């Protein structure tokens, strides 16, 4: 699926690319920790920046090490419940500058998609809170399929007939998923992470720079 033609679609990551929820989510997860397993250390927004982009089971392994697998699963599910409640009620602007306007303008000339390693229901929340329902053609996530990002990118591309997509993300994990899925990676350098080399297709320092990539 290597991009050898004109870009025909854009696939977006969420956390660190569209918005930054980490401080709100940290508070929500700590509520879940205190409720179920207070022996587990609290998380911070900074800690979550290093975890977001990984699948939920990997995050649970990394953050809830005092627990066995069954309890890790119980806790991460409760974290997701509390996170959903917190983000649903949030009124702060946590979306990166220019995202909504750029998505709206790009959607007029190219189809937009979302693929994330998040839980089921999270992408729907992102779309609803940012009022971008009419701009997003399709999406996929780990919570729906149990598959990692590279596999979900392939699934989404196959069912939508995408020939020359690019993926926009902010972490090394996103970059590696793109290499596995064999499509160009656009590094959102303003996000949570970085890439270990400069093999990315393009780098953007703010979301609005995506317009320059679409001829």
Short mmCIF file of N, CA and C in Angstrom, two decimals, residues 54-206:
data_model
loop_
_atom_site.label_atom_id
_atom_site.label_comp_id
_atom_site.label_asym_id
_atom_site.label_seq_id
_atom_site.Cartn_x
_atom_site.Cartn_y
_atom_site.Cartn_z
N UNK A 54 -0.74 3.31 22.89
CA UNK A 54 -0.59 1.87 23.07
C UNK A 54 -1.98 1.26 23.26
N UNK A 55 -2.09 -0.06 23.06
CA UNK A 55 -3.38 -0.70 23.27
C UNK A 55 -3.71 -0.73 24.76
N UNK A 56 -4.99 -0.86 25.07
CA UNK A 56 -5.43 -0.74 26.46
C UNK A 56 -4.84 -1.83 27.35
N UNK A 57 -4.64 -3.03 26.82
CA UNK A 57 -4.07 -4.09 27.64
C UNK A 57 -2.61 -3.80 27.97
N UNK A 58 -1.88 -3.21 27.05
CA UNK A 58 -0.49 -2.85 27.31
C UNK A 58 -0.41 -1.73 28.34
N UNK A 59 -1.30 -0.75 28.24
CA UNK A 59 -1.33 0.33 29.23
C UNK A 59 -1.60 -0.22 30.62
N UNK A 60 -2.55 -1.15 30.71
CA UNK A 60 -2.87 -1.76 32.00
C UNK A 60 -1.66 -2.50 32.57
N UNK A 61 -0.95 -3.22 31.73
CA UNK A 61 0.26 -3.92 32.17
C UNK A 61 1.31 -2.94 32.68
N UNK A 62 1.44 -1.82 32.00
CA UNK A 62 2.47 -0.85 32.36
C UNK A 62 2.15 -0.09 33.64
N UNK A 63 0.88 0.21 33.86
CA UNK A 63 0.51 1.10 34.96
C UNK A 63 -0.03 0.39 36.20
N UNK A 64 -0.54 -0.80 36.04
CA UNK A 64 -1.20 -1.48 37.15
C UNK A 64 -0.45 -2.75 37.56
N UNK A 65 0.86 -2.66 37.63
CA UNK A 65 1.70 -3.84 37.86
C UNK A 65 1.44 -4.58 39.18
N UNK A 66 0.95 -3.94 40.24
CA UNK A 66 0.68 -4.72 41.46
C UNK A 66 -0.46 -5.73 41.31
N UNK A 67 -1.25 -5.63 40.25
CA UNK A 67 -2.44 -6.45 40.09
C UNK A 67 -2.19 -7.63 39.16
N UNK A 68 -2.98 -8.68 39.35
CA UNK A 68 -2.94 -9.80 38.39
C UNK A 68 -3.74 -9.41 37.15
N UNK A 69 -3.69 -10.24 36.13
CA UNK A 69 -4.30 -9.90 34.85
C UNK A 69 -5.80 -9.64 34.96
N UNK A 70 -6.49 -10.44 35.78
CA UNK A 70 -7.94 -10.26 35.91
C UNK A 70 -8.26 -8.89 36.51
N UNK A 71 -7.53 -8.51 37.55
CA UNK A 71 -7.80 -7.22 38.19
C UNK A 71 -7.34 -6.05 37.32
N UNK A 72 -6.27 -6.24 36.57
CA UNK A 72 -5.87 -5.20 35.62
C UNK A 72 -7.00 -4.93 34.63
N UNK A 73 -7.62 -6.01 34.14
CA UNK A 73 -8.70 -5.88 33.18
C UNK A 73 -9.90 -5.16 33.80
N UNK A 74 -10.21 -5.50 35.03
CA UNK A 74 -11.33 -4.86 35.73
C UNK A 74 -11.05 -3.37 35.90
N UNK A 75 -9.82 -3.05 36.30
CA UNK A 75 -9.48 -1.66 36.56
C UNK A 75 -9.45 -0.82 35.29
N UNK A 76 -8.87 -1.35 34.22
CA UNK A 76 -8.81 -0.55 32.99
C UNK A 76 -10.21 -0.30 32.44
N UNK A 77 -11.11 -1.24 32.62
CA UNK A 77 -12.49 -1.03 32.18
C UNK A 77 -13.15 0.07 32.99
N UNK A 78 -12.91 0.09 34.30
CA UNK A 78 -13.48 1.14 35.14
C UNK A 78 -12.84 2.49 34.83
N UNK A 79 -11.55 2.48 34.52
CA UNK A 79 -10.88 3.72 34.10
C UNK A 79 -11.56 4.29 32.86
N UNK A 80 -11.89 3.42 31.92
CA UNK A 80 -12.54 3.87 30.70
C UNK A 80 -13.93 4.43 30.97
N UNK A 81 -14.64 3.81 31.91
CA UNK A 81 -15.97 4.32 32.30
C UNK A 81 -15.85 5.71 32.88
N UNK A 82 -14.93 5.89 33.83
CA UNK A 82 -14.75 7.19 34.47
C UNK A 82 -14.24 8.23 33.48
N UNK A 83 -13.38 7.80 32.57
CA UNK A 83 -12.87 8.69 31.53
C UNK A 83 -13.99 9.21 30.65
N UNK A 84 -14.87 8.31 30.25
CA UNK A 84 -15.98 8.70 29.39
C UNK A 84 -16.87 9.73 30.08
N UNK A 85 -17.14 9.49 31.36
CA UNK A 85 -17.96 10.43 32.13
C UNK A 85 -17.30 11.81 32.20
N UNK A 86 -16.00 11.81 32.50
CA UNK A 86 -15.27 13.07 32.65
C UNK A 86 -15.20 13.84 31.33
N UNK A 87 -14.94 13.14 30.24
CA UNK A 87 -14.82 13.82 28.96
C UNK A 87 -16.18 14.28 28.44
N UNK A 88 -17.21 13.50 28.71
CA UNK A 88 -18.56 13.91 28.32
C UNK A 88 -18.96 15.23 28.97
N UNK A 89 -18.55 15.40 30.23
CA UNK A 89 -18.96 16.60 30.97
C UNK A 89 -17.96 17.75 30.85
N UNK A 90 -16.82 17.50 30.21
CA UNK A 90 -15.79 18.53 30.10
C UNK A 90 -16.25 19.72 29.25
N UNK A 91 -15.95 20.92 29.72
CA UNK A 91 -16.27 22.13 28.96
C UNK A 91 -15.01 22.92 28.57
N UNK A 92 -13.83 22.43 28.95
CA UNK A 92 -12.59 23.10 28.58
C UNK A 92 -12.25 22.79 27.12
N UNK A 93 -11.57 23.72 26.48
CA UNK A 93 -11.12 23.50 25.11
C UNK A 93 -9.80 22.74 25.15
N UNK A 94 -9.84 21.46 24.82
CA UNK A 94 -8.64 20.63 24.86
C UNK A 94 -8.22 20.18 23.45
N UNK A 95 -8.88 20.71 22.44
CA UNK A 95 -8.55 20.40 21.06
C UNK A 95 -7.42 21.31 20.58
N UNK A 96 -6.46 20.75 19.86
CA UNK A 96 -5.34 21.55 19.39
C UNK A 96 -5.81 22.65 18.43
N UNK A 97 -5.13 23.78 18.41
CA UNK A 97 -5.53 24.91 17.56
C UNK A 97 -5.64 24.51 16.08
N UNK A 98 -6.69 24.97 15.46
CA UNK A 98 -6.87 24.79 14.03
C UNK A 98 -7.39 23.44 13.59
N UNK A 99 -7.60 22.51 14.53
CA UNK A 99 -8.00 21.15 14.14
C UNK A 99 -9.37 21.13 13.48
N UNK A 100 -10.36 21.70 14.13
CA UNK A 100 -11.73 21.60 13.62
C UNK A 100 -11.86 22.32 12.29
N UNK A 101 -11.28 23.52 12.19
CA UNK A 101 -11.36 24.27 10.95
C UNK A 101 -10.65 23.54 9.81
N UNK A 102 -9.51 22.94 10.11
CA UNK A 102 -8.75 22.24 9.08
C UNK A 102 -9.47 20.97 8.64
N UNK A 103 -10.03 20.24 9.59
CA UNK A 103 -10.81 19.04 9.24
C UNK A 103 -11.98 19.42 8.34
N UNK A 104 -12.67 20.50 8.69
CA UNK A 104 -13.82 20.93 7.89
C UNK A 104 -13.40 21.28 6.47
N UNK A 105 -12.29 22.00 6.31
CA UNK A 105 -11.87 22.41 4.96
C UNK A 105 -11.31 21.24 4.17
N UNK A 106 -10.54 20.37 4.82
CA UNK A 106 -9.98 19.21 4.12
C UNK A 106 -11.07 18.26 3.65
N UNK A 107 -12.13 18.12 4.43
CA UNK A 107 -13.19 17.17 4.09
C UNK A 107 -13.88 17.51 2.78
N UNK A 108 -13.72 18.76 2.33
CA UNK A 108 -14.33 19.17 1.07
C UNK A 108 -13.58 18.63 -0.14
N UNK A 109 -12.31 18.25 0.08
CA UNK A 109 -11.48 17.82 -1.06
C UNK A 109 -10.93 16.41 -0.91
N UNK A 110 -11.03 15.82 0.30
CA UNK A 110 -10.44 14.50 0.51
C UNK A 110 -11.15 13.82 1.69
N UNK A 111 -11.41 12.52 1.62
CA UNK A 111 -12.07 11.84 2.74
C UNK A 111 -11.14 11.69 3.94
N UNK A 112 -11.71 11.84 5.13
CA UNK A 112 -10.97 11.77 6.38
C UNK A 112 -11.44 10.58 7.21
N UNK A 113 -10.49 9.93 7.90
CA UNK A 113 -10.76 8.74 8.69
C UNK A 113 -10.02 8.85 10.02
N UNK A 114 -10.37 7.99 10.96
CA UNK A 114 -9.68 7.93 12.25
C UNK A 114 -9.38 6.47 12.58
N UNK A 115 -8.15 6.20 13.01
CA UNK A 115 -7.78 4.90 13.56
C UNK A 115 -7.00 5.14 14.85
N UNK A 116 -7.43 4.46 15.92
CA UNK A 116 -6.79 4.65 17.23
C UNK A 116 -6.72 3.32 17.96
N UNK A 117 -5.80 3.25 18.93
CA UNK A 117 -5.72 2.06 19.79
C UNK A 117 -6.63 2.17 21.01
N UNK A 118 -7.64 2.99 20.93
CA UNK A 118 -8.51 3.28 22.07
C UNK A 118 -9.58 2.21 22.26
N UNK A 119 -10.36 2.40 23.34
CA UNK A 119 -11.49 1.54 23.64
C UNK A 119 -12.70 1.89 22.76
N UNK A 120 -13.63 0.95 22.68
CA UNK A 120 -14.87 1.19 21.93
C UNK A 120 -15.60 2.39 22.50
N UNK A 121 -16.15 3.20 21.64
CA UNK A 121 -16.92 4.35 22.06
C UNK A 121 -16.13 5.64 22.16
N UNK A 122 -14.80 5.53 22.23
CA UNK A 122 -13.99 6.72 22.43
C UNK A 122 -13.94 7.60 21.18
N UNK A 123 -13.76 7.01 20.02
CA UNK A 123 -13.73 7.81 18.80
C UNK A 123 -15.07 8.51 18.59
N UNK A 124 -16.15 7.80 18.87
CA UNK A 124 -17.47 8.41 18.76
C UNK A 124 -17.58 9.65 19.65
N UNK A 125 -17.02 9.55 20.86
CA UNK A 125 -17.03 10.68 21.79
C UNK A 125 -16.21 11.85 21.23
N UNK A 126 -15.03 11.54 20.70
CA UNK A 126 -14.17 12.57 20.11
C UNK A 126 -14.91 13.30 18.99
N UNK A 127 -15.53 12.53 18.13
CA UNK A 127 -16.26 13.11 17.00
C UNK A 127 -17.41 13.99 17.49
N UNK A 128 -18.15 13.49 18.48
CA UNK A 128 -19.31 14.23 18.98
C UNK A 128 -18.89 15.51 19.70
N UNK A 129 -17.88 15.42 20.57
CA UNK A 129 -17.46 16.59 21.35
C UNK A 129 -16.88 17.68 20.45
N UNK A 130 -16.26 17.28 19.36
CA UNK A 130 -15.67 18.26 18.45
C UNK A 130 -16.59 18.66 17.31
N UNK A 131 -17.79 18.04 17.30
CA UNK A 131 -18.81 18.35 16.28
C UNK A 131 -18.26 18.18 14.86
N UNK A 132 -17.60 17.04 14.64
CA UNK A 132 -17.02 16.78 13.31
C UNK A 132 -17.66 15.54 12.67
N UNK A 133 -18.88 15.21 13.10
CA UNK A 133 -19.55 14.01 12.58
C UNK A 133 -19.62 13.98 11.06
N UNK A 134 -19.95 15.10 10.45
CA UNK A 134 -20.17 15.10 9.00
C UNK A 134 -18.88 15.10 8.21
N UNK A 135 -17.74 15.22 8.88
CA UNK A 135 -16.46 15.28 8.19
C UNK A 135 -15.69 13.96 8.20
N UNK A 136 -16.06 13.03 9.07
CA UNK A 136 -15.32 11.77 9.22
C UNK A 136 -16.07 10.65 8.51
N UNK A 137 -15.42 10.05 7.54
CA UNK A 137 -16.06 9.03 6.70
C UNK A 137 -16.19 7.69 7.41
N UNK A 138 -15.16 7.28 8.14
CA UNK A 138 -15.15 5.97 8.80
C UNK A 138 -14.07 5.98 9.86
N UNK A 139 -14.12 5.01 10.77
CA UNK A 139 -13.09 4.91 11.82
C UNK A 139 -12.98 3.47 12.30
N UNK A 140 -11.87 3.18 12.98
CA UNK A 140 -11.68 1.85 13.57
C UNK A 140 -10.79 1.98 14.80
N UNK A 141 -10.91 1.01 15.71
CA UNK A 141 -10.11 1.06 16.94
C UNK A 141 -9.87 -0.33 17.52
N UNK A 142 -8.93 -0.39 18.44
CA UNK A 142 -8.58 -1.63 19.13
C UNK A 142 -9.79 -2.21 19.87
N UNK A 143 -10.57 -1.35 20.51
CA UNK A 143 -11.71 -1.83 21.28
C UNK A 143 -12.74 -2.55 20.45
N UNK A 144 -12.85 -2.19 19.18
CA UNK A 144 -13.82 -2.84 18.30
C UNK A 144 -13.32 -4.17 17.75
N UNK A 145 -12.02 -4.24 17.44
CA UNK A 145 -11.50 -5.40 16.72
C UNK A 145 -10.56 -6.28 17.53
N UNK A 146 -10.00 -5.73 18.62
CA UNK A 146 -8.97 -6.45 19.37
C UNK A 146 -7.64 -6.50 18.63
N UNK A 147 -7.52 -5.71 17.57
CA UNK A 147 -6.30 -5.69 16.77
C UNK A 147 -5.53 -4.39 16.99
N UNK A 148 -4.23 -4.42 16.72
CA UNK A 148 -3.39 -3.25 16.86
C UNK A 148 -3.59 -2.26 15.73
N UNK A 149 -2.88 -1.15 15.82
CA UNK A 149 -3.11 -0.04 14.90
C UNK A 149 -2.80 -0.40 13.45
N UNK A 150 -1.70 -1.10 13.20
CA UNK A 150 -1.36 -1.42 11.81
C UNK A 150 -2.43 -2.28 11.15
N UNK A 151 -2.95 -3.24 11.91
CA UNK A 151 -4.00 -4.11 11.35
C UNK A 151 -5.29 -3.34 11.13
N UNK A 152 -5.61 -2.43 12.04
CA UNK A 152 -6.84 -1.64 11.88
C UNK A 152 -6.72 -0.64 10.74
N UNK A 153 -5.51 -0.12 10.51
CA UNK A 153 -5.30 0.73 9.35
C UNK A 153 -5.58 -0.06 8.07
N UNK A 154 -5.06 -1.28 8.02
CA UNK A 154 -5.30 -2.12 6.83
C UNK A 154 -6.79 -2.42 6.66
N UNK A 155 -7.46 -2.76 7.76
CA UNK A 155 -8.89 -3.06 7.69
C UNK A 155 -9.67 -1.88 7.13
N UNK A 156 -9.39 -0.70 7.67
CA UNK A 156 -10.11 0.49 7.24
C UNK A 156 -9.82 0.80 5.77
N UNK A 157 -8.57 0.65 5.36
CA UNK A 157 -8.21 0.91 3.97
C UNK A 157 -8.91 -0.05 3.02
N UNK A 158 -8.96 -1.31 3.41
CA UNK A 158 -9.58 -2.33 2.56
C UNK A 158 -11.07 -2.07 2.39
N UNK A 159 -11.76 -1.78 3.47
CA UNK A 159 -13.21 -1.64 3.35
C UNK A 159 -13.63 -0.32 2.71
N UNK A 160 -12.70 0.64 2.65
CA UNK A 160 -13.02 1.91 1.99
C UNK A 160 -12.32 2.08 0.65
N UNK A 161 -11.58 1.05 0.23
CA UNK A 161 -10.94 1.09 -1.07
C UNK A 161 -9.88 2.17 -1.20
N UNK A 162 -9.15 2.45 -0.13
CA UNK A 162 -8.14 3.51 -0.16
C UNK A 162 -6.88 3.00 -0.84
N UNK A 163 -6.35 3.78 -1.76
CA UNK A 163 -5.17 3.39 -2.52
C UNK A 163 -3.91 4.13 -2.05
N UNK A 164 -4.04 5.42 -1.76
CA UNK A 164 -2.87 6.23 -1.41
C UNK A 164 -3.14 7.07 -0.16
N UNK A 165 -3.40 6.41 0.97
CA UNK A 165 -3.66 7.15 2.21
C UNK A 165 -2.37 7.59 2.89
N UNK A 166 -2.49 8.59 3.75
CA UNK A 166 -1.43 8.93 4.70
C UNK A 166 -2.02 8.84 6.09
N UNK A 167 -1.15 8.60 7.08
CA UNK A 167 -1.60 8.53 8.47
C UNK A 167 -0.92 9.64 9.26
N UNK A 168 -1.69 10.36 10.06
CA UNK A 168 -1.17 11.46 10.86
C UNK A 168 -1.21 11.06 12.33
N UNK A 169 -0.03 10.99 12.96
CA UNK A 169 0.07 10.63 14.37
C UNK A 169 1.25 11.33 15.00
N UNK A 170 1.47 11.03 16.29
CA UNK A 170 2.48 11.81 17.02
C UNK A 170 3.54 10.99 17.73
N UNK A 171 3.48 9.67 17.68
CA UNK A 171 4.41 8.86 18.47
C UNK A 171 5.19 7.88 17.60
N UNK A 172 6.23 7.32 18.21
CA UNK A 172 7.01 6.28 17.55
C UNK A 172 6.14 5.07 17.24
N UNK A 173 5.20 4.76 18.13
CA UNK A 173 4.28 3.65 17.88
C UNK A 173 3.45 3.86 16.64
N UNK A 174 3.01 5.11 16.42
CA UNK A 174 2.27 5.43 15.20
C UNK A 174 3.15 5.22 13.96
N UNK A 175 4.37 5.68 14.06
CA UNK A 175 5.34 5.55 12.96
C UNK A 175 5.57 4.07 12.63
N UNK A 176 5.77 3.25 13.66
CA UNK A 176 6.01 1.83 13.44
C UNK A 176 4.79 1.14 12.85
N UNK A 177 3.59 1.54 13.29
CA UNK A 177 2.37 0.97 12.73
C UNK A 177 2.26 1.28 11.25
N UNK A 178 2.65 2.49 10.88
CA UNK A 178 2.62 2.87 9.46
C UNK A 178 3.62 2.08 8.65
N UNK A 179 4.80 1.85 9.21
CA UNK A 179 5.79 1.05 8.49
C UNK A 179 5.27 -0.37 8.28
N UNK A 180 4.63 -0.92 9.29
CA UNK A 180 4.07 -2.27 9.18
C UNK A 180 2.94 -2.31 8.15
N UNK A 181 2.09 -1.28 8.18
CA UNK A 181 0.97 -1.22 7.24
C UNK A 181 1.39 -0.71 5.87
N UNK A 182 2.64 -0.25 5.76
CA UNK A 182 3.23 0.20 4.49
C UNK A 182 2.49 1.40 3.91
N UNK A 183 2.34 2.44 4.73
CA UNK A 183 1.83 3.70 4.21
C UNK A 183 2.56 4.86 4.86
N UNK A 184 2.57 6.03 4.23
CA UNK A 184 3.35 7.16 4.71
C UNK A 184 2.84 7.70 6.05
N UNK A 185 3.80 8.09 6.88
CA UNK A 185 3.49 8.63 8.21
C UNK A 185 3.78 10.12 8.24
N UNK A 186 2.80 10.89 8.69
CA UNK A 186 2.98 12.32 8.91
C UNK A 186 3.09 12.54 10.41
N UNK A 187 4.22 13.06 10.85
CA UNK A 187 4.49 13.23 12.27
C UNK A 187 3.96 14.58 12.76
N UNK A 188 2.99 14.52 13.68
CA UNK A 188 2.47 15.71 14.35
C UNK A 188 3.41 16.03 15.52
N UNK A 189 4.39 16.88 15.27
CA UNK A 189 5.46 17.10 16.24
C UNK A 189 5.00 17.83 17.49
N UNK A 190 3.82 18.43 17.45
CA UNK A 190 3.28 19.15 18.61
C UNK A 190 2.67 18.22 19.65
N UNK A 191 2.56 16.92 19.33
CA UNK A 191 1.87 15.97 20.19
C UNK A 191 2.71 15.42 21.32
N UNK A 192 2.47 14.16 21.68
CA UNK A 192 3.04 13.58 22.89
C UNK A 192 4.42 12.98 22.71
N UNK A 193 4.76 12.60 21.50
CA UNK A 193 5.98 11.82 21.33
C UNK A 193 6.88 12.33 20.24
N UNK A 194 7.75 11.46 19.77
CA UNK A 194 8.68 11.78 18.70
C UNK A 194 9.00 10.49 17.95
N UNK A 195 9.67 10.63 16.84
CA UNK A 195 10.12 9.46 16.09
C UNK A 195 11.62 9.27 16.30
N UNK A 196 12.07 8.03 16.22
CA UNK A 196 13.48 7.73 16.47
C UNK A 196 14.36 8.04 15.27
N UNK A 197 13.76 8.26 14.11
CA UNK A 197 14.54 8.67 12.94
C UNK A 197 13.67 9.59 12.08
N UNK A 198 14.22 10.07 11.00
CA UNK A 198 13.51 11.03 10.17
C UNK A 198 12.93 10.38 8.91
N UNK A 199 12.52 9.14 9.04
CA UNK A 199 11.97 8.43 7.90
C UNK A 199 10.51 8.71 7.63
N UNK A 200 9.94 9.67 8.30
CA UNK A 200 8.53 10.01 8.09
C UNK A 200 8.34 10.69 6.73
N UNK A 201 7.13 10.63 6.24
CA UNK A 201 6.76 11.24 4.95
C UNK A 201 6.78 12.76 5.04
N UNK A 202 6.28 13.29 6.15
CA UNK A 202 6.26 14.73 6.36
C UNK A 202 6.13 15.00 7.86
N UNK A 203 6.47 16.21 8.24
CA UNK A 203 6.35 16.67 9.63
C UNK A 203 5.49 17.92 9.66
N UNK A 204 4.55 17.97 10.61
CA UNK A 204 3.76 19.18 10.79
C UNK A 204 3.95 19.68 12.22
N UNK A 205 4.11 20.98 12.36
CA UNK A 205 4.27 21.58 13.69
C UNK A 205 2.96 22.12 14.23
N UNK A 206 1.97 22.18 13.38
CA UNK A 206 0.61 22.48 13.81
C UNK A 206 -0.34 21.81 12.82
#
